[in-house]
Coordinates of C-alpha atoms and ligand atoms in Angstrom, one line a residue:
M1 CA 8.7 -10.5 20.7
K2 CA 6.1 -12.7 19.2
T3 CA 5.7 -12.4 15.8
L4 CA 2.2 -12.3 13.9
P5 CA 0.9 -14.4 10.8
I6 CA 1.4 -11.0 8.5
I7 CA 3.6 -10.7 5.3
T8 CA 4.2 -7.2 4.5
I9 CA 5.0 -5.5 1.2
D10 CA 6.0 -1.9 1.3
G11 CA 7.6 0.0 -1.5
P12 CA 7.2 3.3 -3.6
A13 CA 4.3 4.0 -6.3
G14 CA 4.3 2.0 -9.4
V15 CA 6.7 -0.8 -8.2
G16 CA 4.5 -3.8 -8.6
K17 CA 3.5 -4.2 -4.9
S18 CA -0.3 -4.9 -5.6
T19 CA 0.7 -7.6 -8.2
L20 CA 3.2 -9.1 -5.9
A21 CA 0.9 -8.9 -2.9
K22 CA -2.0 -10.3 -4.7
A23 CA 0.2 -13.4 -5.9
M24 CA 1.7 -13.7 -2.4
A25 CA -1.8 -13.8 -0.9
R26 CA -2.8 -16.4 -3.5
E27 CA 0.0 -18.9 -2.7
M28 CA -0.3 -18.4 1.0
Q29 CA -4.1 -18.4 1.0
W30 CA -4.4 -15.6 3.2
P31 CA -6.3 -12.3 2.7
Y32 CA -4.9 -9.5 0.9
L33 CA -5.0 -5.9 2.5
D34 CA -4.4 -3.0 0.1
T35 CA -3.8 -0.1 2.5
G36 CA -3.4 2.4 -0.2
A37 CA -6.9 1.7 -1.2
M38 CA -7.8 3.0 2.5
F39 CA -5.8 6.0 2.0
R40 CA -7.3 6.7 -1.6
T41 CA -10.7 5.9 -0.2
L42 CA -10.4 8.1 2.3
A43 CA -9.1 11.1 0.3
L44 CA -12.1 10.7 -2.0
R45 CA -14.6 10.6 0.8
L46 CA -13.3 13.5 2.5
G47 CA -12.6 15.5 -0.5
P48 CA -9.6 17.6 -1.4
G49 CA -8.0 19.8 1.3
A50 CA -9.1 17.7 4.3
E51 CA -5.8 17.3 5.2
S52 CA -6.0 20.7 6.7
L53 CA -8.8 20.6 8.7
P54 CA -8.5 21.1 12.2
D55 CA -7.5 17.8 14.0
A56 CA -10.8 17.3 16.0
E57 CA -13.1 17.5 12.7
L58 CA -10.6 15.6 10.9
A59 CA -10.7 12.7 13.5
A60 CA -14.7 13.1 13.8
R61 CA -14.9 12.6 9.9
C62 CA -12.7 9.8 10.0
E63 CA -14.3 7.8 12.5
Q64 CA -17.3 7.9 10.2
I65 CA -15.5 5.9 7.7
R66 CA -15.3 2.3 8.2
F67 CA -13.0 -0.1 6.6
A68 CA -13.4 -4.2 6.9
L69 CA -12.1 -7.2 5.1
E70 CA -15.3 -9.1 3.9
N71 CA -16.2 -12.2 2.1
S72 CA -17.7 -11.4 -1.1
G73 CA -18.6 -13.8 -3.9
D74 CA -15.2 -13.4 -5.4
G75 CA -13.1 -14.0 -2.1
V76 CA -12.4 -11.6 0.6
K77 CA -12.4 -8.2 -0.6
L78 CA -12.1 -4.5 1.3
F79 CA -15.2 -2.8 2.1
C80 CA -15.8 0.6 3.2
N81 CA -19.1 1.5 5.1
G82 CA -20.5 -1.8 3.8
Q83 CA -19.6 -1.0 0.2
C84 CA -17.0 -2.9 -1.9
I85 CA -14.3 -0.5 -2.9
G86 CA -14.3 0.0 -6.9
N87 CA -12.3 1.7 -9.6
E88 CA -13.1 5.1 -8.7
I89 CA -10.1 5.3 -6.5
R90 CA -7.9 4.2 -9.3
T91 CA -6.7 7.4 -10.9
E92 CA -3.6 9.4 -10.4
E93 CA -5.4 12.3 -8.9
V94 CA -7.0 10.3 -6.3
G95 CA -3.3 8.7 -5.6
K96 CA -2.1 12.3 -5.3
M97 CA -4.6 13.2 -2.9
A98 CA -4.1 9.8 -1.0
S99 CA -0.7 10.7 -0.6
L100 CA -1.3 14.4 0.7
I101 CA -4.1 13.2 3.2
G102 CA -1.6 10.5 4.5
T103 CA 1.1 13.2 5.5
N104 CA -1.6 13.8 8.3
P105 CA -1.2 12.4 11.7
V106 CA -4.4 12.0 12.6
V107 CA -5.3 10.3 9.5
R108 CA -2.5 8.0 9.8
E109 CA -3.8 7.3 13.5
C110 CA -7.0 6.2 12.5
L111 CA -6.0 4.0 9.8
K112 CA -3.3 2.3 11.8
K113 CA -6.2 1.4 14.3
A114 CA -8.1 0.0 11.5
Q115 CA -5.4 -1.8 9.9
R116 CA -4.2 -3.5 13.3
A117 CA -7.7 -4.8 14.1
M118 CA -7.5 -6.5 10.4
G119 CA -4.4 -8.2 11.3
E120 CA -5.4 -9.2 14.9
S121 CA -8.4 -11.2 13.4
S122 CA -6.7 -12.7 10.5
P123 CA -3.6 -13.6 8.7
L124 CA -2.7 -10.8 6.2
V125 CA -0.5 -9.9 3.4
A126 CA -0.5 -6.2 3.8
E127 CA 0.9 -3.7 1.1
G128 CA 1.6 0.1 1.7
R129 CA 4.3 2.2 2.4
D130 CA 4.5 1.7 6.3
M131 CA 3.5 -1.7 7.0
G132 CA 6.7 -3.2 8.3
T133 CA 7.9 0.1 10.0
V134 CA 4.8 1.4 11.8
V135 CA 1.7 -0.9 11.5
F136 CA 3.0 -4.2 11.8
P137 CA 6.6 -4.4 13.3
Q138 CA 5.8 -7.8 14.4
A139 CA 5.2 -9.3 11.1
R140 CA 6.5 -12.5 10.4
F141 CA 8.1 -11.7 6.8
K142 CA 8.6 -8.1 5.7
F143 CA 9.5 -7.2 1.9
F144 CA 10.7 -3.8 0.5
L145 CA 10.3 -3.5 -3.3
D146 CA 12.2 -0.9 -4.9
A147 CA 12.9 0.2 -8.7
S148 CA 14.5 3.5 -10.0
P149 CA 11.6 6.1 -11.1
E150 CA 12.3 5.6 -14.8
V151 CA 11.6 1.8 -14.7
R152 CA 8.6 2.5 -12.8
A153 CA 7.3 5.1 -15.3
E154 CA 8.3 2.8 -18.2
R155 CA 6.3 0.0 -16.6
R156 CA 3.3 2.3 -16.1
C157 CA 3.4 3.5 -19.8
R158 CA 3.6 -0.1 -21.3
E159 CA 0.4 -0.8 -18.9
L160 CA -1.5 2.2 -20.1
L161 CA -0.6 1.5 -23.8
A162 CA -1.6 -2.1 -23.5
R163 CA -5.2 -0.6 -22.1
G164 CA -5.2 1.3 -25.4
Q165 CA -4.6 4.6 -23.3
S166 CA -2.2 7.1 -24.0
A167 CA 0.8 7.7 -22.1
D168 CA 3.6 9.9 -21.8
V169 CA 6.6 8.5 -20.0
Q170 CA 8.2 11.8 -19.1
A171 CA 5.2 12.9 -17.5
I172 CA 4.7 10.0 -15.5
A173 CA 8.2 9.8 -14.4
E174 CA 7.6 13.6 -13.0
Q175 CA 4.4 12.2 -11.2
I176 CA 6.4 9.1 -9.8
R177 CA 9.1 11.5 -8.6
E178 CA 6.6 14.0 -6.8
R179 CA 4.8 11.1 -5.0
D180 CA 8.2 9.5 -3.8
A181 CA 9.0 13.0 -2.4
L182 CA 5.8 13.2 -0.7
D183 CA 6.0 10.1 0.5
R184 CA 9.6 9.7 1.7
N185 CA 10.0 13.2 3.4
R186 CA 6.7 13.2 5.6
P187 CA 7.5 13.6 9.2
V188 CA 4.9 10.8 10.2
A189 CA 5.6 7.0 9.0
P190 CA 7.5 8.3 5.8
L191 CA 8.1 5.5 3.3
R192 CA 11.3 3.4 4.1
A193 CA 12.7 0.0 4.3
A194 CA 12.1 -1.7 8.1
E195 CA 15.6 -2.7 9.3
D196 CA 14.6 -6.4 9.3
S197 CA 12.9 -6.3 5.7
K198 CA 14.3 -8.0 2.5
I199 CA 14.9 -5.4 0.1
I200 CA 14.3 -6.5 -3.6
D201 CA 15.2 -4.3 -6.5
T202 CA 12.8 -5.4 -9.0
S203 CA 14.5 -3.1 -12.1
H204 CA 15.6 -5.9 -13.7
L205 CA 13.3 -8.6 -12.7
S206 CA 9.9 -10.1 -14.0
V207 CA 7.0 -10.6 -11.7
D208 CA 7.6 -14.1 -11.5
E209 CA 11.1 -13.8 -10.6
V210 CA 10.5 -11.4 -7.6
L211 CA 7.6 -13.7 -6.4
A212 CA 10.2 -16.6 -6.5
V213 CA 12.6 -14.6 -4.4
M214 CA 9.8 -14.0 -2.1
L215 CA 8.5 -17.3 -1.7
S216 CA 12.1 -18.6 -1.2
A217 CA 12.5 -16.2 1.7
V218 CA 9.2 -17.3 3.3
K219 CA 9.9 -20.8 2.8
A220 CA 13.4 -20.4 4.5
G221 CA 11.3 -19.1 7.5
G222 CA 10.5 -15.8 9.2
R223 CA 11.0 -14.4 12.7
E224 CA 10.2 -16.8 15.5
Ligands
LIG301 O1 -0.2 2.3 -2.9 P1 -1.2 3.5 -3.6 O2 -0.5 4.4 -4.9 O3 -2.3 3.2 -3.8 O4 -1.3 4.7 -2.5 C1 -1.6 6.1 -2.8 C2 -1.2 6.7 -1.6 O5 -1.6 6.4 -0.2 C3 0.4 6.9 -1.4 O6 1.0 7.7 -2.4 C4 0.5 7.3 0.1 C5 -0.7 6.9 0.6 N1 -0.2 5.6 1.4 C6 0.5 5.9 2.7 O7 0.9 6.8 3.1 N2 0.5 4.5 3.5 C7 0.3 3.5 3.3 N3 0.5 2.3 3.8 C8 -0.3 3.4 1.7 C9 -0.6 4.3 1.1

């Protein structure tokens, strides 16, 4: 099977996928696709409980929400209905809504189509939960990043404290476990490593160390 010039980076919440995917995109000079941002934006626009709408209504509402990678002054960015996606999607509440809406097959199908369309017109570093398994099975390089919930909660706490915000490691670990359970146990496109992915346990590695492992795998060559 012919491969696509796509690097997939999957893994659970808070594992550092975005940081690594952005760094990898810079190294490759390929656009970065944050598919979590697509689920978050859709969840926010559709509102709480949308995952329980009748299929036809949900499909019609999803159809109205279009995503595209477009050149902004600051490189290629993800746009929704002509607007650049901002920080309004970056709350734990929206993350949970995104995880819930991501259990719905109608929503997943609609976003998969949009993601594949972007992958057809451009090389990509695509980050998410099901990039290597479902959306881009023909990706040239596949990575799966992992770390224990405790390590991920501690990292998240440090980030929040560094920004001057309060953080309770126990509460964050609980949110992470809850989101892991939703993402891993849904019947459609559950979070798991693709069989042909390189699994990296980032628990005891710095960002630079993980990037070095990934770059050396890319330099060694992917699948034909
Ligand atoms: O990566 P993130 O935290 O921004 O993603 C938010 C939620 O969106 C995540 O918990 C599950 C869902 N999601 C998904 O189901 N599939 C993806 N490819 C990306 C995100």
